[in-house]
C-alpha cells in the first residue's frame, strides 16, 4: 500500500506543478541564453517595480515616472514575457524560443512602451494623433490580444474582441443596444493613446499595488512561511475529528494571506493535506473539494486578497484599509463555516483525529489556547500603544527608533526559534504519522509574522498607500530571507555561514523572479480588460445596460443579483478573477446601485463590488472549467468534474453571503452603532453561517429531517437578515406630506438619507413613479442639503412640489429624478424597536431542534464524539 501511495504522489506532483506553472508563470523552460533571459527579465521587472514604489526616485531626483509612464513600462514587461514564456500553441516548442516569438515580443514591448518613449510628443499633440501613432496603437492592440490568449487562453481575448466589434458595429445592432458607431481612428486613439482604455485604472492598479503584494507573497513563500503555516495548522487542528481536513482549511487560509492565487494555494498546501485527508477517511473527491473550497476562499482573506481587491480602491474610491474592513467579517465566517462543514463530514463518517505525540487534558488544551490568544492580544496592545507613544515623544526620529526595535524583536525571535529544530515536512507516505507539538511548531516561525505586522501597521496606523506599505514589507522580507539562516546558525552553534548566505541570496533572487512571472497573466489581463472599460466609456453602453437589465428583470433587484452572479460564474470559467471583476463590475455595478435606489433600498457601491468579487472567485471551482478543482483532482486522483461539483457544494455557504450583505450591509461592518451592536452582528452572522452549513449538509447533531433542514434555513435567514421580518411587523417608514420636505431634510442626521416618492414622464414619454433615496451629507438647512444633491424644487400654489432644476450628473439625476417631476410623498424612517428582537424566536426554535436531534443520536454517534484526541 505504501508503495502505491508513493507512486501516486510521484505521478501527481508533476501534473499539479505543471498545471500551476501553465496557468500562472508560463510553460517555457529554454536552456542557454534564452533561459537566462527568462530569468533576468523577470528579475529586472521586479527591480523596476521596487524602485517605482520606493521613495528613492524622489530622494535622488532620478528615475521618477508618472502614472502613465509606469503603466507603459509595466505592460511592456508583461507583453514581452507573454510571448517568450508562453508558446503559441500546445505543439509549439517549449525548450527554445522561436524567432517569430522574439519578433512579436520586441514589437509588443515597443508598442506597449510607446506611451513612455514618446510621452512628451504625445502630450503635445493630445487629441491629434499622427498616422504613425494610430498604426502603433492598432498593432499594439492586436499584439496585446494575442499575448492575452497565450497567457490566459482564448476567453478574455474573445470578450475583448466582442466589445471591440460592438464599438464598430453600433449602427447595425438591435435598437435597444445600438449606437452611432466609431471610426478605427477614434477607437485606436481612445483605447491605446489615452488613459481611458488599455492604460486605464485597471492597469494602473496592477502597476502601483498588485505587483508589490504578489512579490511580497512570493518572497514570504520562498523564505519558508508557507511550510510554517501548514505545519502550524496541523499542530493546532490535526487532533480533532477530521483534523487533517480542518488543518487544510486553516493552512489554505493562512497561505492565502501571502498568495492571493487559488491554484497556487491548492498546489502549495494540497500536496500535503489531501493525502492526509484521504488517510483519515475522506473520499478522494471530498478531500480535493475541501482543499479547493479552502484555497479559493484564500483570495477573500485580508490583507492580500488578490488583484481585484486593489482595483476596488480605484473603482469605489475608498482606501485599501476600508476594503479590508468590509471584507474581514465575510471572510472569517466563511472559513469558520468551512471548518464546521468538515466537522459535519467527519461526524457523518464517525471519524477521529490523528494522535498527538503527547496527550493533553482538556484543561491543558484550553489553558494553552487562551494563553496564546491573550499573548497575541497583549503583544498587539503593547506594539500599538508603545509605538504610538514613541511617535508622539520622538517625532521624526521615531522611524529609526521603531526600525531598531523591529530589528531587536526579529533577532530575539530568531534566538527563541533556535531552541527548536527547523520545520520539515513529514513523509505523508509513512505508515504512522504523528502530529507536531503545537508549542514548538508555533514558536519556531514567529518571526515570519513580523513582515505581516509591518504591512498591517503601515496600512492601518501610518495610513501609507498600499504600494508603499507593500514596499516596506517587501524590503523587510528581503532582509529576513538574507539573514535568517546565518543568524539561526550562529545561535545554534553551527557553521556553514557562507552556504547559509548563499541560500538566502538564492531565495531572494528566486522569489523576485517567481513574483514577476506570476504577474504576467495579471498584467495582460488588466490591460485587456481595459478594452472593455474603454468600450463602455466610448459607446455609452453602461446606460444601455441599465435599461436592458431593468427591462429583463422587471426592476426586481433579486433577479438582477442572480443574473449578475450567473454572469460572473460563466465568465469566470475562462477569465481570471481580475478580468472577470473588471468586466462585470463595469457593466453591472451601476445597474444594481440605481435599481436598488429605485426600489427604495440603499445599496452601497462597495457592497456591489464585493458581490462581483465573491462570485468571480467562486468561478475557480465551478465545473466544467475550474482550474483549482483540476489541480486538486490531480493530487487526489479523483474526477475533476466531481471534485469541482463537490467543492462548489461546499462553497454554497460563500455564495449565499453576497446576497445577504447586499440586503444587510451590517455584514460588511457598515452602519453599526457601538461595540455591542458590532458583537451582536458578528455573533449572529457566525451562528447563521454555521446553521446554513448544517442545513445544506443535511446533518447537525444527527441526520436532519426535511422539516429540520427547512427550519434551520429559516433560522439562518432570520439571523442574517432580521430586518426582513421586522419590516413586516413595523413598517420602516411613515409617510409625510411633500410640503414638509425642507423640514424633513433638516432633521435627518449627518450622512443620513431621505426617501421620496416621485412621478413624471421618463425619457421614453411613459409615466413612471419610483421611490428614491437621497443621501443628505453633512447637517445643515434642509434646502441647502437638497441642493447639494443637485435637486432644486418649486412650490406651486396648489400644494404640488415640482422638480424645478437638476444639476447635470448630480446625485439626484443619477438616481432617476428628472425635470418637472412631482414629489408625491416623503417616507421618513420610523422610530421602532430594534430589529434584533427577531433573534429571540429564532433561537427558541433552534433550541427545540437541538433537543429533538440530541434525543435521536445513535450510540455510534455518541461514542465517536468521545474519541477525539485532546
mmCIF file of C-alpha atoms in Angstrom, residues 66 83 233 363 421 460 463 513 787:
data_model
loop_
_atom_site.group_PDB
_atom_site.id
_atom_site.type_symbol
_atom_site.label_atom_id
_atom_site.label_comp_id
_atom_site.label_asym_id
_atom_site.label_seq_id
_atom_site.Cartn_x
_atom_site.Cartn_y
_atom_site.Cartn_z
ATOM 1 C CA UNK A 66 4.400 59.461 -13.717
ATOM 2 C CA UNK A 83 5.481 35.903 -25.940
ATOM 3 C CA UNK A 233 -2.249 24.409 11.169
ATOM 4 C CA UNK A 363 -7.894 21.849 30.741
ATOM 5 C CA UNK A 421 14.626 22.126 15.314
ATOM 6 C CA UNK A 460 -3.744 50.839 9.338
ATOM 7 C CA UNK A 463 -2.042 55.144 6.501
ATOM 8 C CA UNK A 513 11.811 36.016 -10.495
ATOM 9 C CA UNK A 787 -29.443 71.432 -3.388
#
